[in-house]
Short mmCIF file of C-alpha atoms in Angstrom, two decimals:
data_model
loop_
_atom_site.label_atom_id
_atom_site.label_comp_id
_atom_site.label_asym_id
_atom_site.label_seq_id
_atom_site.Cartn_x
_atom_site.Cartn_y
_atom_site.Cartn_z
CA MET A 1 -66.81 90.78 -191.40
CA ASP A 2 -65.58 94.08 -192.76
CA ASN A 3 -64.15 92.34 -195.83
CA LEU A 4 -67.25 90.26 -196.58
CA ASP A 5 -69.77 91.25 -199.23
CA PHE A 6 -73.20 90.45 -197.79
CA ASP A 7 -76.73 91.78 -197.91
CA ALA A 8 -78.16 90.08 -194.81
CA LEU A 9 -76.89 89.17 -191.35
CA PHE A 10 -78.66 86.45 -189.37
CA LEU A 11 -77.91 86.12 -185.65
CA SER A 12 -78.71 83.23 -183.29
CA LEU A 13 -81.12 85.20 -181.13
CA PRO A 14 -84.93 84.99 -180.74
CA GLU A 15 -86.81 86.33 -183.74
CA GLU A 16 -88.70 88.76 -181.50
CA LEU A 17 -85.43 90.55 -180.73
CA GLY A 18 -84.92 91.65 -184.32
CA GLU A 19 -86.42 95.13 -183.81
CA SER A 20 -84.16 95.89 -180.82
CA LEU A 21 -81.15 94.63 -182.73
CA ASN A 22 -81.90 96.91 -185.68
CA LEU A 23 -82.42 99.89 -183.37
CA HIS A 24 -79.05 99.21 -181.79
CA SER A 25 -77.38 98.92 -185.21
CA ILE A 26 -78.50 102.44 -186.15
CA GLY A 27 -77.60 103.91 -182.77
CA GLN A 28 -81.09 104.48 -181.38
CA ILE A 29 -80.47 102.25 -178.34
CA ASP A 30 -77.16 101.30 -176.72
CA LYS A 31 -75.96 97.77 -176.01
CA GLU A 32 -77.15 97.81 -172.40
CA GLU A 33 -80.69 98.60 -173.54
CA PHE A 34 -80.45 95.81 -176.08
CA TRP A 35 -79.38 93.21 -173.50
CA ASN A 36 -82.05 94.44 -171.10
CA ASP A 37 -84.58 93.79 -173.86
CA TYR A 38 -83.12 90.30 -174.22
CA ILE A 39 -83.49 89.57 -170.49
CA THR A 40 -87.03 90.96 -170.43
CA LEU A 41 -88.02 88.90 -173.47
CA THR A 42 -86.53 85.61 -172.35
CA GLY A 43 -87.06 85.93 -168.60
CA LEU A 44 -83.60 84.44 -168.03
CA ALA A 45 -81.59 85.18 -164.90
CA THR A 46 -78.76 87.61 -165.57
CA PRO A 47 -75.89 85.06 -165.18
CA PHE A 48 -77.41 82.80 -167.85
CA ALA A 49 -78.11 85.74 -170.14
CA ASN A 50 -74.52 86.87 -169.66
CA SER A 51 -73.18 83.53 -170.89
CA LEU A 52 -74.68 84.27 -174.32
CA ARG A 53 -73.69 87.92 -174.07
CA TYR A 54 -70.06 86.88 -173.60
CA LYS A 55 -70.17 85.02 -176.93
CA LEU A 56 -72.12 87.52 -179.02
CA GLU A 57 -71.11 90.88 -177.57
CA PRO A 58 -68.11 91.40 -179.91
CA ILE A 59 -70.54 91.23 -182.85
CA ILE A 60 -73.22 93.28 -181.11
CA ASP A 61 -70.68 95.97 -180.19
CA LYS A 62 -69.45 96.31 -183.74
CA LEU A 63 -72.83 96.28 -185.50
CA PRO A 64 -73.24 100.10 -185.62
CA LEU A 65 -69.79 100.45 -187.24
CA ILE A 66 -70.44 97.66 -189.74
CA LYS A 67 -73.81 99.19 -190.57
CA LEU A 68 -72.11 102.46 -191.50
CA SER A 69 -70.04 100.79 -194.20
CA HIS A 70 -72.49 98.09 -195.37
CA ASP A 71 -76.08 98.22 -196.58
CA PHE A 72 -77.59 95.03 -195.20
CA GLU A 73 -80.60 93.69 -193.35
CA ILE A 74 -80.39 92.24 -189.84
CA SER A 75 -82.57 89.37 -188.71
CA CYS A 76 -82.75 86.85 -185.84
CA PHE A 77 -83.70 83.27 -186.60
CA GLU A 78 -84.29 81.44 -183.31
CA ASP A 79 -87.64 80.34 -181.90
CA LEU A 80 -88.15 81.97 -178.48
CA HIS A 81 -89.50 78.82 -176.83
CA HIS A 82 -86.60 76.66 -177.98
CA HIS A 83 -84.07 79.38 -177.15
CA THR A 84 -85.21 79.73 -173.54
CA ARG A 85 -85.61 75.96 -173.18
CA LEU A 86 -82.00 75.35 -174.24
CA ARG A 87 -80.78 78.06 -171.88
CA GLY A 88 -82.67 76.22 -169.13
CA PHE A 89 -80.40 73.22 -169.55
CA MET A 90 -77.51 75.42 -168.46
CA GLU A 91 -79.21 75.90 -165.12
CA ARG A 92 -79.80 72.15 -164.75
CA LEU A 93 -76.16 71.43 -165.53
CA LEU A 94 -75.05 74.05 -163.03
CA LEU A 95 -77.16 72.42 -160.31
CA GLN A 96 -75.75 69.01 -161.26
CA GLU A 97 -72.23 70.41 -161.03
CA PHE A 98 -73.00 71.75 -157.55
CA LYS A 99 -74.43 68.40 -156.48
CA SER A 100 -71.37 66.51 -157.72
CA ARG A 101 -69.04 68.94 -155.99
CA ALA A 102 -71.00 68.93 -152.72
CA THR A 103 -71.38 65.14 -152.49
CA GLY A 104 -68.10 64.17 -154.09
CA LYS A 105 -70.04 61.66 -156.19
CA ILE A 106 -70.65 61.64 -159.94
CA ASP A 107 -73.90 59.93 -160.89
CA THR A 108 -73.35 59.16 -164.58
CA ASN A 109 -77.03 58.34 -165.13
CA GLU A 110 -78.12 61.79 -163.96
CA TRP A 111 -75.64 63.44 -166.31
CA ARG A 112 -76.85 61.26 -169.19
CA VAL A 113 -80.47 62.20 -168.56
CA ILE A 114 -79.76 65.92 -168.79
CA PHE A 115 -77.63 65.65 -171.91
CA ARG A 116 -80.05 63.26 -173.62
CA GLU A 117 -82.93 65.71 -173.13
CA GLU A 118 -80.78 68.63 -174.25
CA LEU A 119 -79.58 66.90 -177.41
CA GLU A 120 -83.15 65.90 -178.31
CA ALA A 121 -84.19 69.54 -177.87
CA ILE A 122 -81.24 70.71 -179.97
CA LYS A 123 -82.26 68.35 -182.79
CA GLN A 124 -85.76 69.85 -182.85
CA TYR A 125 -84.27 73.31 -182.53
CA GLU A 126 -81.90 72.84 -185.48
CA GLU A 127 -84.72 71.72 -187.75
CA LYS A 128 -86.70 74.82 -186.78
CA ILE A 129 -83.88 77.32 -187.30
CA ILE A 130 -82.84 75.76 -190.61
CA GLY A 131 -86.41 76.26 -191.79
CA ASN A 132 -86.36 79.86 -190.58
CA ILE A 133 -83.08 80.59 -192.32
CA LEU A 134 -84.25 78.97 -195.56
CA GLU A 135 -87.40 81.10 -195.50
CA LYS A 136 -85.64 84.37 -194.61
CA GLY A 137 -82.77 83.76 -197.03
CA LEU A 138 -85.01 83.66 -200.10
CA ASN A 139 -84.88 87.45 -200.32
CA TYR A 140 -81.08 87.75 -200.26
CA LYS A 141 -78.14 86.74 -202.43
CA ASN A 142 -75.30 86.77 -199.90
CA SER A 143 -76.11 86.10 -196.26
CA VAL A 144 -73.90 85.82 -193.19
CA ILE A 145 -75.09 83.62 -190.33
CA ILE A 146 -73.60 83.83 -186.84
CA TYR A 147 -74.29 80.49 -185.19
CA ALA A 148 -72.89 78.90 -182.02
CA GLY A 149 -74.25 75.37 -182.53
CA PHE A 150 -72.88 72.41 -184.48
CA VAL A 151 -71.91 73.98 -187.80
CA LYS A 152 -71.79 70.67 -189.69
CA ASN A 153 -75.47 70.04 -188.98
CA LEU A 154 -76.41 73.54 -190.09
CA LYS A 155 -74.35 73.26 -193.27
CA ARG A 156 -75.92 69.89 -194.06
CA GLY A 157 -79.41 71.29 -193.59
CA LEU A 158 -78.80 74.34 -195.76
CA GLY A 159 -76.49 72.76 -198.31
CA SER A 160 -79.14 71.49 -200.74
CA ASN A 161 -80.54 75.01 -201.12
CA TYR A 162 -77.50 77.23 -200.71
CA ASN A 163 -73.80 77.29 -201.41
CA VAL A 164 -72.61 77.32 -197.81
CA LYS A 165 -69.14 78.38 -196.74
CA VAL A 166 -68.20 77.90 -193.08
CA ILE A 167 -65.86 80.40 -191.43
CA CYS A 168 -64.76 79.68 -187.86
CA LEU A 169 -64.58 82.89 -185.86
CA GLU A 170 -62.31 81.46 -183.19
CA ASN A 171 -60.22 78.45 -182.25
CA TYR A 172 -60.41 77.40 -178.64
CA TRP A 173 -59.92 74.49 -176.30
CA LYS A 174 -63.14 72.82 -175.35
CA SER A 175 -63.97 72.63 -171.66
CA PRO A 176 -64.31 69.05 -170.36
CA LEU A 177 -68.11 69.36 -170.34
CA GLU A 178 -68.05 70.53 -173.97
CA VAL A 179 -65.94 67.48 -174.79
CA LEU A 180 -68.52 65.24 -173.13
CA LYS A 181 -71.37 66.92 -175.00
CA THR A 182 -69.52 66.47 -178.30
CA LEU A 183 -68.97 62.80 -177.56
CA PHE A 184 -72.63 62.30 -176.70
CA THR A 185 -73.65 64.12 -179.87
CA PHE A 186 -71.57 62.14 -182.33
CA ARG A 187 -71.38 58.75 -180.62
CA GLY A 188 -74.71 58.60 -178.78
CA VAL A 189 -75.48 59.16 -175.10
CA ASP A 190 -75.54 55.44 -174.33
CA ASN A 191 -72.34 54.65 -176.24
CA ILE A 192 -69.95 56.50 -173.94
CA SER A 193 -68.60 54.53 -170.98
CA ASP A 194 -69.21 55.57 -167.39
CA ASN A 195 -65.45 55.98 -166.94
CA ILE A 196 -65.26 58.61 -169.68
CA VAL A 197 -68.32 60.43 -168.30
CA ARG A 198 -66.73 60.50 -164.85
CA LEU A 199 -63.40 61.67 -166.29
CA CYS A 200 -65.00 64.59 -168.15
CA VAL A 201 -67.15 65.66 -165.20
CA HIS A 202 -64.29 65.32 -162.72
CA GLN A 203 -62.00 67.42 -164.87
CA HIS A 204 -64.76 69.97 -165.45
CA LEU A 205 -65.08 70.51 -161.71
CA LYS A 206 -61.34 71.24 -161.65
CA TYR A 207 -61.83 73.56 -164.62
CA LEU A 208 -64.44 75.52 -162.65
CA ASP A 209 -61.86 76.14 -159.93
CA TYR A 210 -59.76 77.99 -162.51
CA ILE A 211 -62.79 80.06 -163.55
CA LEU A 212 -63.30 81.15 -159.94
CA LEU A 213 -59.65 82.00 -159.36
CA HIS A 214 -59.07 84.34 -162.31
CA GLU A 215 -60.45 87.67 -163.39
CA ASN A 216 -62.21 86.50 -166.55
CA VAL A 217 -63.07 83.39 -168.53
CA ASP A 218 -60.38 83.91 -171.17
CA THR A 219 -57.59 84.24 -168.62
CA SER A 220 -58.75 81.26 -166.58
CA HIS A 221 -59.11 79.13 -169.71
CA ASP A 222 -55.59 79.99 -170.91
CA VAL A 223 -54.07 79.13 -167.52
CA TRP A 224 -56.05 75.88 -167.34
CA VAL A 225 -54.87 74.86 -170.81
CA LYS A 226 -51.25 75.62 -169.86
CA ASP A 227 -51.43 73.70 -166.57
CA PHE A 228 -53.63 70.81 -167.59
CA LYS A 229 -52.74 70.37 -171.30
CA PRO A 230 -56.24 69.06 -172.09
CA PHE A 231 -55.51 68.41 -175.76
CA LYS A 232 -53.34 65.41 -174.92
CA LYS A 233 -55.83 64.04 -172.40
CA PHE A 234 -59.02 64.49 -174.40
CA GLN A 235 -57.85 64.04 -178.01
CA LYS A 236 -57.95 60.25 -177.82
CA ILE A 237 -61.51 60.03 -176.46
CA GLU A 238 -62.85 62.58 -178.99
CA THR A 239 -61.50 60.75 -182.05
#
């Protein structure tokens, strides 16, 4: 981001968190105070808040330094209700994972129900945030958006109004559950066979064992990729 010329930075956080984010960017509150504000605002349990923190913290940490060298506005574009609702699906998936592990059975219908509801919520959510970004972006010439959703959908929604350039911040192997979600998104929840659903869930449960055995998510993911070589196993069902 240091080399980008921009006058506004939009982050995928609830709009109500914008004031705390700006205070952090000018050094008036530290990152722990910021994330405490996030937990207080959303009411999320710490483990679920930390999952987002893991993704966004590199940006949040660097904001004060970027602010010193750039004159830009900071804004959040997510609706609080939709944000907390989507985080709630993480809890439902976690409970479903526990049930599958405890019983040794994978009920494909139960997994479909959760993902169908989540994807419907995401569709509504994307329409809302695209509207928010379009409205907020009217005042700026060059904006940077940090977004963790499906970038193609966001680009399509903004493309008729803005010249949109997509920059991927990282390349990573998808977890088996992310593969399943991608399949459901682009092929339809009812168009994926039970065998593929079971395969993805079964391998995800193995993936979780790696998460538990290693000191952090990055390390566990790297070891899992090396041992399991997921690209070869999942490439065919994604394409």
